[in-house]
């Protein structure tokens, strides 16, 4: 290898001059002469570290490195980086490879960083010390983390050979990055150590110090020293504007006494970074204090205390005579009263945890705001119970850490973590994540916590839930809706603050009033330690279940569906989630707004908006527009998820394969009653600023100038559908073809004349022409005015307010009379939605061009039960919704009760009545689907009751007898094209079916009677096996026999049977089916559940009874027989008591 080229003298000289300038500007005191000695010491220090790597290639100085100040690092370094002066390139590459394929190592920058290590953030004031560590130079200070701190380093100038810098994240409001010092800093100046005393230091050991706390008067005027082995260190806790931590010292024996020392002097909080469990220390000048409000006497440090390493040869034990009166022991805590019933219920939700110490590497961040991290891919670390802030900067994937005495428990899928089944470790104030400090002191959180009593013992997710709620209030609502001081204003009985009102449900659920309050001092100082997380309440799982096609289609039915039918059934489904489905129950908070682009109500915050459907109470829509802009909090609501799926499942066998799902869309909204919500009005100035929460909202400004404001009352008689309509182009407008605009019409009549604003009230109405005439009015709402759609309802009086010239509200009624022609084909009624399906599109009109969206878009079919007065069985009716009314309005769900106004009534070719939406249709949801679905049993009737026309039920149950079999058909068809499949192969010529799956389609027509009437019943698919009395194994064997020919069709028209098939059928199969269909195993009494083949709304004239002759032995009977009823089978069951049919089970 060739020798390295020697550096040019001028480059070294330039580097030295730059170093001298940097040292003078950033390290020397301002206004002093250049310090040549300091410059030389810094250069010598840099050169020593640079040459230590042994591969400098002949360069005596790191010419590729440049000095960087704290200010330059904070200002210009916007990306994470690291610098390693003592590392060679090979060493850095080896370190970078440790990140693995899923990690990203920090890029290396060649920068030299010097500064003073200090615990002061800025001014030289002792009270500014919070236990944090900083690097300081003349340009500024920068927070840093150092794993193993030596307290003698504080206040000295260092060169940092290995460090990394992480700039502030984009979401951080502080704008401060931080340093991570990866190796011990190198002092520029020699460190001066205080000379050791010639005489040994008198110390107390933990056993004596613990006994001394219970003796009176032994320590007055004395500040002894305490020595021992550090057993544990608590978290750094901040409360009431003070910070403190507690350390526990023990003896050499693990079973010996422990003594706790409270450290709360600001200058001593930095000890928290220097203490390591397992090492021995000496704490000097201690004193005994009593904690205010508690009975505990503890050791605490004084301003003159020091933390020293314990050297046995430098100390001697202080001997004290402990004869004297003892203090009373701490009284045991009283158990909280609880009923046995509550105890049993709590026992089912609570399980024990165990203490765990663990060393590992952070592999993932599960939820940073909640303090949830993944360690080694198998352990979840929860820091939510500790106060932490700097941990967010440090704990990230790739960081190694050691945790001590965390409460561990085995979790399940019911934890609020996505698919997390590993070990879950939680920390109270007593436990500590070694090397990381917990300083979470957000003012907004502290205010609500102290006010709401969150200090009670609560489930493990309490701090995560409270922080989540606080973050929603502060980040999502403040300052656009609530100012900071409004959220934290003082609460008094009967007048809680807005923040407490919004968070009350979270606090009540997670911290019930009967639970004990958290006591940080007791939690840390109690010996033995009783961890509040020893018993942890189990949490339930999330309710957002994935789309599962198998749950939407019952298997017996799905196995007989073709590919087209199968995918059609899966195209639309819905899911209703209640707050109780989530654990803990979810609470909805947001700003109620009316959308100017969609015409629906929404709950908004800064994260987005959620459509909502609100009813004032049952059957009453909301009409008070003053609700817009109010804060809404509700604990009782329905979260509705409408799912639209486009799939290509070949058959039911592939329903578990997600690859056949091509497209998924979901419409999510909420439904709730106004009476179940807390409404908090917002002051008007704040409401105006809240309009900017959603970027897309463009609300018109409020009119100014009282003289121009005028209004007029009108009675609304009808409201049309909200849909896209075409409007004429005004003269002089753009020649481009206008697009349809979302709009709606309302019609009514004026009540009185125009009124003008006089001060704060409206003046008297002005006369408007002939007041005796009915002054009709038509109002067109489009653009931003569609936001009033949800507040306008027929039968109510409204005031229309608008600025403008006189005569603004004058209009001609001629256009109105031509716009709404009177027709008898419009119907209005209220009904309950029974089912909703997405069906094939209607045939397009002949003038529509092929391939347009209008020809390919489907339609929605609603089957409803129409409410009719004095009708015990409401008739069923189909309602079709197609363009331009798609997607349908919110709330059209099975189980909901809806009022339909001005639907267009039509009659099909099969004489069934159905209805369609039209532009004048008005729709209003009257009630939401019930929270629990309860299926009522079908009414039990006689068949003759079905001849009563519209008063007959659409579905019912009857006890009857199967008289004969009319026909039987068994087909094996292709699941894709429905062609016959003999031998399991599609028989269609040139078949290009993507699958060779064949399905069975079976049907049988039965004649039944119950003594009152006869009915022709059609049974299909899996009901055929029940009708023929075959068990599952017999039915399967029969279908396998039919698979060969592919088709068997029998028509029973007389004594024999006419056989049809796609291939020659073996005589045994025909003989078996003929014998089976005429045997008493088929011709038997049954309990039949059915529905009418034609809906009760069918327009047809019932046939009169006909005379029919019956031969019964030698007797000939002539009687009138009602026409046969056509039914479809829903289920067939064997009667529990066959004899109960009595005479109805016999036929002549």
PDB file of C-alpha atoms in Angstrom, residues 246-432:
ATOM      1  CA  UNK A 246     -35.811   9.205  46.801  1.00  0.00           C
ATOM      2  CA  UNK A 247     -32.833   6.868  47.048  1.00  0.00           C
ATOM      3  CA  UNK A 248     -32.629   3.820  49.304  1.00  0.00           C
ATOM      4  CA  UNK A 249     -29.408   2.628  50.906  1.00  0.00           C
ATOM      5  CA  UNK A 250     -28.890  -0.820  52.350  1.00  0.00           C
ATOM      6  CA  UNK A 251     -26.197  -2.865  54.003  1.00  0.00           C
ATOM      7  CA  UNK A 252     -24.046  -5.631  52.640  1.00  0.00           C
ATOM      8  CA  UNK A 253     -26.738  -8.215  53.425  1.00  0.00           C
ATOM      9  CA  UNK A 254     -29.758  -8.310  51.067  1.00  0.00           C
ATOM     10  CA  UNK A 255     -32.045  -8.956  54.036  1.00  0.00           C
ATOM     11  CA  UNK A 256     -30.752  -5.974  55.978  1.00  0.00           C
ATOM     12  CA  UNK A 257     -32.548  -2.721  56.727  1.00  0.00           C
ATOM     13  CA  UNK A 258     -33.132  -0.090  54.098  1.00  0.00           C
ATOM     14  CA  UNK A 259     -33.150   3.607  54.769  1.00  0.00           C
ATOM     15  CA  UNK A 260     -34.611   6.151  52.355  1.00  0.00           C
ATOM     16  CA  UNK A 261     -33.232   9.614  51.717  1.00  0.00           C
ATOM     17  CA  UNK A 262     -35.267  12.372  50.066  1.00  0.00           C
ATOM     18  CA  UNK A 263     -33.267  14.645  47.751  1.00  0.00           C
ATOM     19  CA  UNK A 264     -35.037  17.895  46.884  1.00  0.00           C
ATOM     20  CA  UNK A 265     -32.339  20.588  46.934  1.00  0.00           C
ATOM     21  CA  UNK A 266     -32.294  21.970  43.326  1.00  0.00           C
ATOM     22  CA  UNK A 267     -28.500  21.806  43.077  1.00  0.00           C
ATOM     23  CA  UNK A 268     -28.574  18.131  44.118  1.00  0.00           C
ATOM     24  CA  UNK A 269     -31.226  16.915  41.654  1.00  0.00           C
ATOM     25  CA  UNK A 270     -28.447  16.178  39.160  1.00  0.00           C
ATOM     26  CA  UNK A 271     -27.344  13.362  41.500  1.00  0.00           C
ATOM     27  CA  UNK A 272     -30.172  11.419  39.945  1.00  0.00           C
ATOM     28  CA  UNK A 273     -28.012  11.029  36.833  1.00  0.00           C
ATOM     29  CA  UNK A 274     -24.911   9.874  38.713  1.00  0.00           C
ATOM     30  CA  UNK A 275     -26.443   7.198  40.946  1.00  0.00           C
ATOM     31  CA  UNK A 276     -26.191   3.529  39.956  1.00  0.00           C
ATOM     32  CA  UNK A 277     -27.880   0.730  41.928  1.00  0.00           C
ATOM     33  CA  UNK A 278     -25.303  -1.687  43.264  1.00  0.00           C
ATOM     34  CA  UNK A 279     -22.639   0.926  43.963  1.00  0.00           C
ATOM     35  CA  UNK A 280     -21.830   2.245  47.450  1.00  0.00           C
ATOM     36  CA  UNK A 281     -22.065   5.916  48.381  1.00  0.00           C
ATOM     37  CA  UNK A 282     -21.704   8.337  51.275  1.00  0.00           C
ATOM     38  CA  UNK A 283     -24.212  11.180  51.747  1.00  0.00           C
ATOM     39  CA  UNK A 284     -22.999  13.917  54.059  1.00  0.00           C
ATOM     40  CA  UNK A 285     -24.808  16.425  56.302  1.00  0.00           C
ATOM     41  CA  UNK A 286     -28.222  14.771  56.411  1.00  0.00           C
ATOM     42  CA  UNK A 287     -31.142  15.797  58.600  1.00  0.00           C
ATOM     43  CA  UNK A 288     -34.488  14.314  59.643  1.00  0.00           C
ATOM     44  CA  UNK A 289     -37.743  15.954  58.593  1.00  0.00           C
ATOM     45  CA  UNK A 290     -41.425  15.117  58.796  1.00  0.00           C
ATOM     46  CA  UNK A 291     -43.346  15.172  55.539  1.00  0.00           C
ATOM     47  CA  UNK A 292     -46.154  17.724  55.655  1.00  0.00           C
ATOM     48  CA  UNK A 293     -49.537  16.077  55.912  1.00  0.00           C
ATOM     49  CA  UNK A 294     -48.072  12.647  56.652  1.00  0.00           C
ATOM     50  CA  UNK A 295     -46.714  10.770  59.642  1.00  0.00           C
ATOM     51  CA  UNK A 296     -43.483   9.781  57.945  1.00  0.00           C
ATOM     52  CA  UNK A 297     -40.092  10.904  59.353  1.00  0.00           C
ATOM     53  CA  UNK A 298     -37.403  10.572  56.713  1.00  0.00           C
ATOM     54  CA  UNK A 299     -33.820  11.473  56.062  1.00  0.00           C
ATOM     55  CA  UNK A 300     -33.258  14.345  53.683  1.00  0.00           C
ATOM     56  CA  UNK A 301     -30.282  16.231  52.348  1.00  0.00           C
ATOM     57  CA  UNK A 302     -29.305  19.736  53.383  1.00  0.00           C
ATOM     58  CA  UNK A 303     -27.799  22.485  51.185  1.00  0.00           C
ATOM     59  CA  UNK A 304     -24.318  21.486  52.401  1.00  0.00           C
ATOM     60  CA  UNK A 305     -24.731  17.794  51.601  1.00  0.00           C
ATOM     61  CA  UNK A 306     -22.414  16.005  49.184  1.00  0.00           C
ATOM     62  CA  UNK A 307     -22.539  12.692  47.342  1.00  0.00           C
ATOM     63  CA  UNK A 308     -19.268  10.748  47.599  1.00  0.00           C
ATOM     64  CA  UNK A 309     -18.201   7.260  46.576  1.00  0.00           C
ATOM     65  CA  UNK A 310     -17.786   4.965  49.562  1.00  0.00           C
ATOM     66  CA  UNK A 311     -14.214   3.938  50.345  1.00  0.00           C
ATOM     67  CA  UNK A 312     -14.137   1.698  53.449  1.00  0.00           C
ATOM     68  CA  UNK A 313     -10.670   2.878  54.463  1.00  0.00           C
ATOM     69  CA  UNK A 314     -11.829   6.505  54.600  1.00  0.00           C
ATOM     70  CA  UNK A 315     -14.860   6.081  56.924  1.00  0.00           C
ATOM     71  CA  UNK A 316     -15.605   4.886  60.416  1.00  0.00           C
ATOM     72  CA  UNK A 317     -18.954   4.066  62.017  1.00  0.00           C
ATOM     73  CA  UNK A 318     -20.478   6.630  64.343  1.00  0.00           C
ATOM     74  CA  UNK A 319     -21.541   5.008  67.611  1.00  0.00           C
ATOM     75  CA  UNK A 320     -24.715   6.326  69.260  1.00  0.00           C
ATOM     76  CA  UNK A 321     -26.574   5.249  72.356  1.00  0.00           C
ATOM     77  CA  UNK A 322     -30.203   4.671  71.335  1.00  0.00           C
ATOM     78  CA  UNK A 323     -31.793   4.621  74.777  1.00  0.00           C
ATOM     79  CA  UNK A 324     -34.896   6.728  74.990  1.00  0.00           C
ATOM     80  CA  UNK A 325     -38.609   6.947  74.150  1.00  0.00           C
ATOM     81  CA  UNK A 326     -39.598   5.505  70.805  1.00  0.00           C
ATOM     82  CA  UNK A 327     -41.915   7.181  68.398  1.00  0.00           C
ATOM     83  CA  UNK A 328     -45.144   5.400  67.583  1.00  0.00           C
ATOM     84  CA  UNK A 329     -45.122   3.187  64.564  1.00  0.00           C
ATOM     85  CA  UNK A 330     -46.969   4.281  61.488  1.00  0.00           C
ATOM     86  CA  UNK A 331     -50.642   3.361  61.788  1.00  0.00           C
ATOM     87  CA  UNK A 332     -51.772   0.747  59.308  1.00  0.00           C
ATOM     88  CA  UNK A 333     -54.033   2.060  56.539  1.00  0.00           C
ATOM     89  CA  UNK A 334     -57.731   1.440  56.921  1.00  0.00           C
ATOM     90  CA  UNK A 335     -59.220  -0.855  54.303  1.00  0.00           C
ATOM     91  CA  UNK A 336     -61.590   0.832  51.901  1.00  0.00           C
ATOM     92  CA  UNK A 337     -65.225  -0.273  52.386  1.00  0.00           C
ATOM     93  CA  UNK A 338     -66.577  -2.365  49.569  1.00  0.00           C
ATOM     94  CA  UNK A 339     -69.502  -4.684  49.108  1.00  0.00           C
ATOM     95  CA  UNK A 340     -68.999  -8.380  48.483  1.00  0.00           C
ATOM     96  CA  UNK A 341     -70.737  -8.068  45.136  1.00  0.00           C
ATOM     97  CA  UNK A 342     -68.355  -5.346  44.025  1.00  0.00           C
ATOM     98  CA  UNK A 343     -65.439  -7.385  45.312  1.00  0.00           C
ATOM     99  CA  UNK A 344     -66.432 -10.400  43.280  1.00  0.00           C
ATOM    100  CA  UNK A 345     -66.813  -8.267  40.199  1.00  0.00           C
ATOM    101  CA  UNK A 346     -63.421  -6.628  40.758  1.00  0.00           C
ATOM    102  CA  UNK A 347     -61.771 -10.010  41.369  1.00  0.00           C
ATOM    103  CA  UNK A 348     -62.814 -11.116  37.904  1.00  0.00           C
ATOM    104  CA  UNK A 349     -61.090  -8.087  36.365  1.00  0.00           C
ATOM    105  CA  UNK A 350     -57.915  -7.984  38.507  1.00  0.00           C
ATOM    106  CA  UNK A 351     -54.846 -10.154  38.273  1.00  0.00           C
ATOM    107  CA  UNK A 352     -51.500 -10.092  40.076  1.00  0.00           C
ATOM    108  CA  UNK A 353     -48.261  -8.862  38.574  1.00  0.00           C
ATOM    109  CA  UNK A 354     -44.663  -9.678  39.415  1.00  0.00           C
ATOM    110  CA  UNK A 355     -41.568  -7.494  39.764  1.00  0.00           C
ATOM    111  CA  UNK A 356     -39.099  -7.727  36.911  1.00  0.00           C
ATOM    112  CA  UNK A 357     -35.657  -6.287  36.188  1.00  0.00           C
ATOM    113  CA  UNK A 358     -34.653  -6.423  32.553  1.00  0.00           C
ATOM    114  CA  UNK A 359     -31.945  -5.246  30.188  1.00  0.00           C
ATOM    115  CA  UNK A 360     -32.736  -4.968  26.513  1.00  0.00           C
ATOM    116  CA  UNK A 361     -32.981  -2.840  23.400  1.00  0.00           C
ATOM    117  CA  UNK A 362     -35.954  -0.760  22.263  1.00  0.00           C
ATOM    118  CA  UNK A 363     -37.259  -2.241  19.016  1.00  0.00           C
ATOM    119  CA  UNK A 364     -40.432  -0.209  18.469  1.00  0.00           C
ATOM    120  CA  UNK A 365     -42.635   2.629  19.656  1.00  0.00           C
ATOM    121  CA  UNK A 366     -46.181   1.411  20.259  1.00  0.00           C
ATOM    122  CA  UNK A 367     -47.577   4.748  21.423  1.00  0.00           C
ATOM    123  CA  UNK A 368     -45.262   7.617  22.286  1.00  0.00           C
ATOM    124  CA  UNK A 369     -47.935   9.877  23.880  1.00  0.00           C
ATOM    125  CA  UNK A 370     -49.031   6.999  26.129  1.00  0.00           C
ATOM    126  CA  UNK A 371     -45.459   5.961  26.944  1.00  0.00           C
ATOM    127  CA  UNK A 372     -45.701   2.493  25.368  1.00  0.00           C
ATOM    128  CA  UNK A 373     -42.578   0.946  23.872  1.00  0.00           C
ATOM    129  CA  UNK A 374     -41.504  -2.457  22.590  1.00  0.00           C
ATOM    130  CA  UNK A 375     -38.298  -3.983  23.961  1.00  0.00           C
ATOM    131  CA  UNK A 376     -36.513  -6.840  22.164  1.00  0.00           C
ATOM    132  CA  UNK A 377     -39.651  -7.505  20.131  1.00  0.00           C
ATOM    133  CA  UNK A 378     -41.232  -9.443  22.990  1.00  0.00           C
ATOM    134  CA  UNK A 379     -41.793  -7.083  25.888  1.00  0.00           C
ATOM    135  CA  UNK A 380     -43.978  -3.985  26.146  1.00  0.00           C
ATOM    136  CA  UNK A 381     -42.636  -1.211  28.348  1.00  0.00           C
ATOM    137  CA  UNK A 382     -45.221   1.180  29.823  1.00  0.00           C
ATOM    138  CA  UNK A 383     -43.936   4.443  31.304  1.00  0.00           C
ATOM    139  CA  UNK A 384     -47.382   6.022  31.504  1.00  0.00           C
ATOM    140  CA  UNK A 385     -47.438   5.897  35.314  1.00  0.00           C
ATOM    141  CA  UNK A 386     -44.276   7.949  35.587  1.00  0.00           C
ATOM    142  CA  UNK A 387     -43.861  11.602  34.841  1.00  0.00           C
ATOM    143  CA  UNK A 388     -41.608  11.757  31.814  1.00  0.00           C
ATOM    144  CA  UNK A 389     -40.707  14.275  29.164  1.00  0.00           C
ATOM    145  CA  UNK A 390     -37.033  13.873  28.278  1.00  0.00           C
ATOM    146  CA  UNK A 391     -37.689  10.163  27.818  1.00  0.00           C
ATOM    147  CA  UNK A 392     -39.512  11.000  24.587  1.00  0.00           C
ATOM    148  CA  UNK A 393     -36.267  12.375  23.211  1.00  0.00           C
ATOM    149  CA  UNK A 394     -34.166   9.400  24.273  1.00  0.00           C
ATOM    150  CA  UNK A 395     -36.268   6.236  24.102  1.00  0.00           C
ATOM    151  CA  UNK A 396     -36.431   5.232  20.467  1.00  0.00           C
ATOM    152  CA  UNK A 397     -35.659   2.098  18.426  1.00  0.00           C
ATOM    153  CA  UNK A 398     -32.042   1.061  18.869  1.00  0.00           C
ATOM    154  CA  UNK A 399     -31.587   2.431  22.402  1.00  0.00           C
ATOM    155  CA  UNK A 400     -30.347  -0.059  25.016  1.00  0.00           C
ATOM    156  CA  UNK A 401     -31.756   0.355  28.504  1.00  0.00           C
ATOM    157  CA  UNK A 402     -31.996  -1.339  31.851  1.00  0.00           C
ATOM    158  CA  UNK A 403     -35.260  -1.383  33.766  1.00  0.00           C
ATOM    159  CA  UNK A 404     -35.511  -2.185  37.450  1.00  0.00           C
ATOM    160  CA  UNK A 405     -38.400  -3.486  39.544  1.00  0.00           C
ATOM    161  CA  UNK A 406     -41.130  -3.008  36.970  1.00  0.00           C
ATOM    162  CA  UNK A 407     -44.531  -4.661  37.443  1.00  0.00           C
ATOM    163  CA  UNK A 408     -44.754  -7.375  34.791  1.00  0.00           C
ATOM    164  CA  UNK A 409     -47.762  -9.369  33.698  1.00  0.00           C
ATOM    165  CA  UNK A 410     -48.706 -11.541  30.797  1.00  0.00           C
ATOM    166  CA  UNK A 411     -51.042  -9.661  28.477  1.00  0.00           C
ATOM    167  CA  UNK A 412     -53.618 -10.966  26.043  1.00  0.00           C
ATOM    168  CA  UNK A 413     -55.219  -9.765  22.836  1.00  0.00           C
ATOM    169  CA  UNK A 414     -57.579  -7.751  25.020  1.00  0.00           C
ATOM    170  CA  UNK A 415     -54.861  -5.192  25.693  1.00  0.00           C
ATOM    171  CA  UNK A 416     -55.272  -1.895  23.854  1.00  0.00           C
ATOM    172  CA  UNK A 417     -52.250  -2.704  21.694  1.00  0.00           C
ATOM    173  CA  UNK A 418     -52.496  -4.003  18.151  1.00  0.00           C
ATOM    174  CA  UNK A 419     -52.088  -7.805  18.261  1.00  0.00           C
ATOM    175  CA  UNK A 420     -49.767  -7.556  21.297  1.00  0.00           C
ATOM    176  CA  UNK A 421     -49.482 -10.837  23.210  1.00  0.00           C
ATOM    177  CA  UNK A 422     -46.114 -10.448  24.938  1.00  0.00           C
ATOM    178  CA  UNK A 423     -45.051  -9.400  28.413  1.00  0.00           C
ATOM    179  CA  UNK A 424     -46.246  -6.021  29.667  1.00  0.00           C
ATOM    180  CA  UNK A 425     -44.022  -4.096  32.133  1.00  0.00           C
ATOM    181  CA  UNK A 426     -45.347  -1.044  33.985  1.00  0.00           C
ATOM    182  CA  UNK A 427     -43.631   1.450  36.278  1.00  0.00           C
ATOM    183  CA  UNK A 428     -44.889   3.229  39.366  1.00  0.00           C
ATOM    184  CA  UNK A 429     -43.008   6.153  40.984  1.00  0.00           C
ATOM    185  CA  UNK A 430     -40.945   3.599  42.885  1.00  0.00           C
ATOM    186  CA  UNK A 431     -39.502   1.870  39.797  1.00  0.00           C
ATOM    187  CA  UNK A 432     -36.968   3.364  37.428  1.00  0.00           C
TER     188      UNK A 432
END
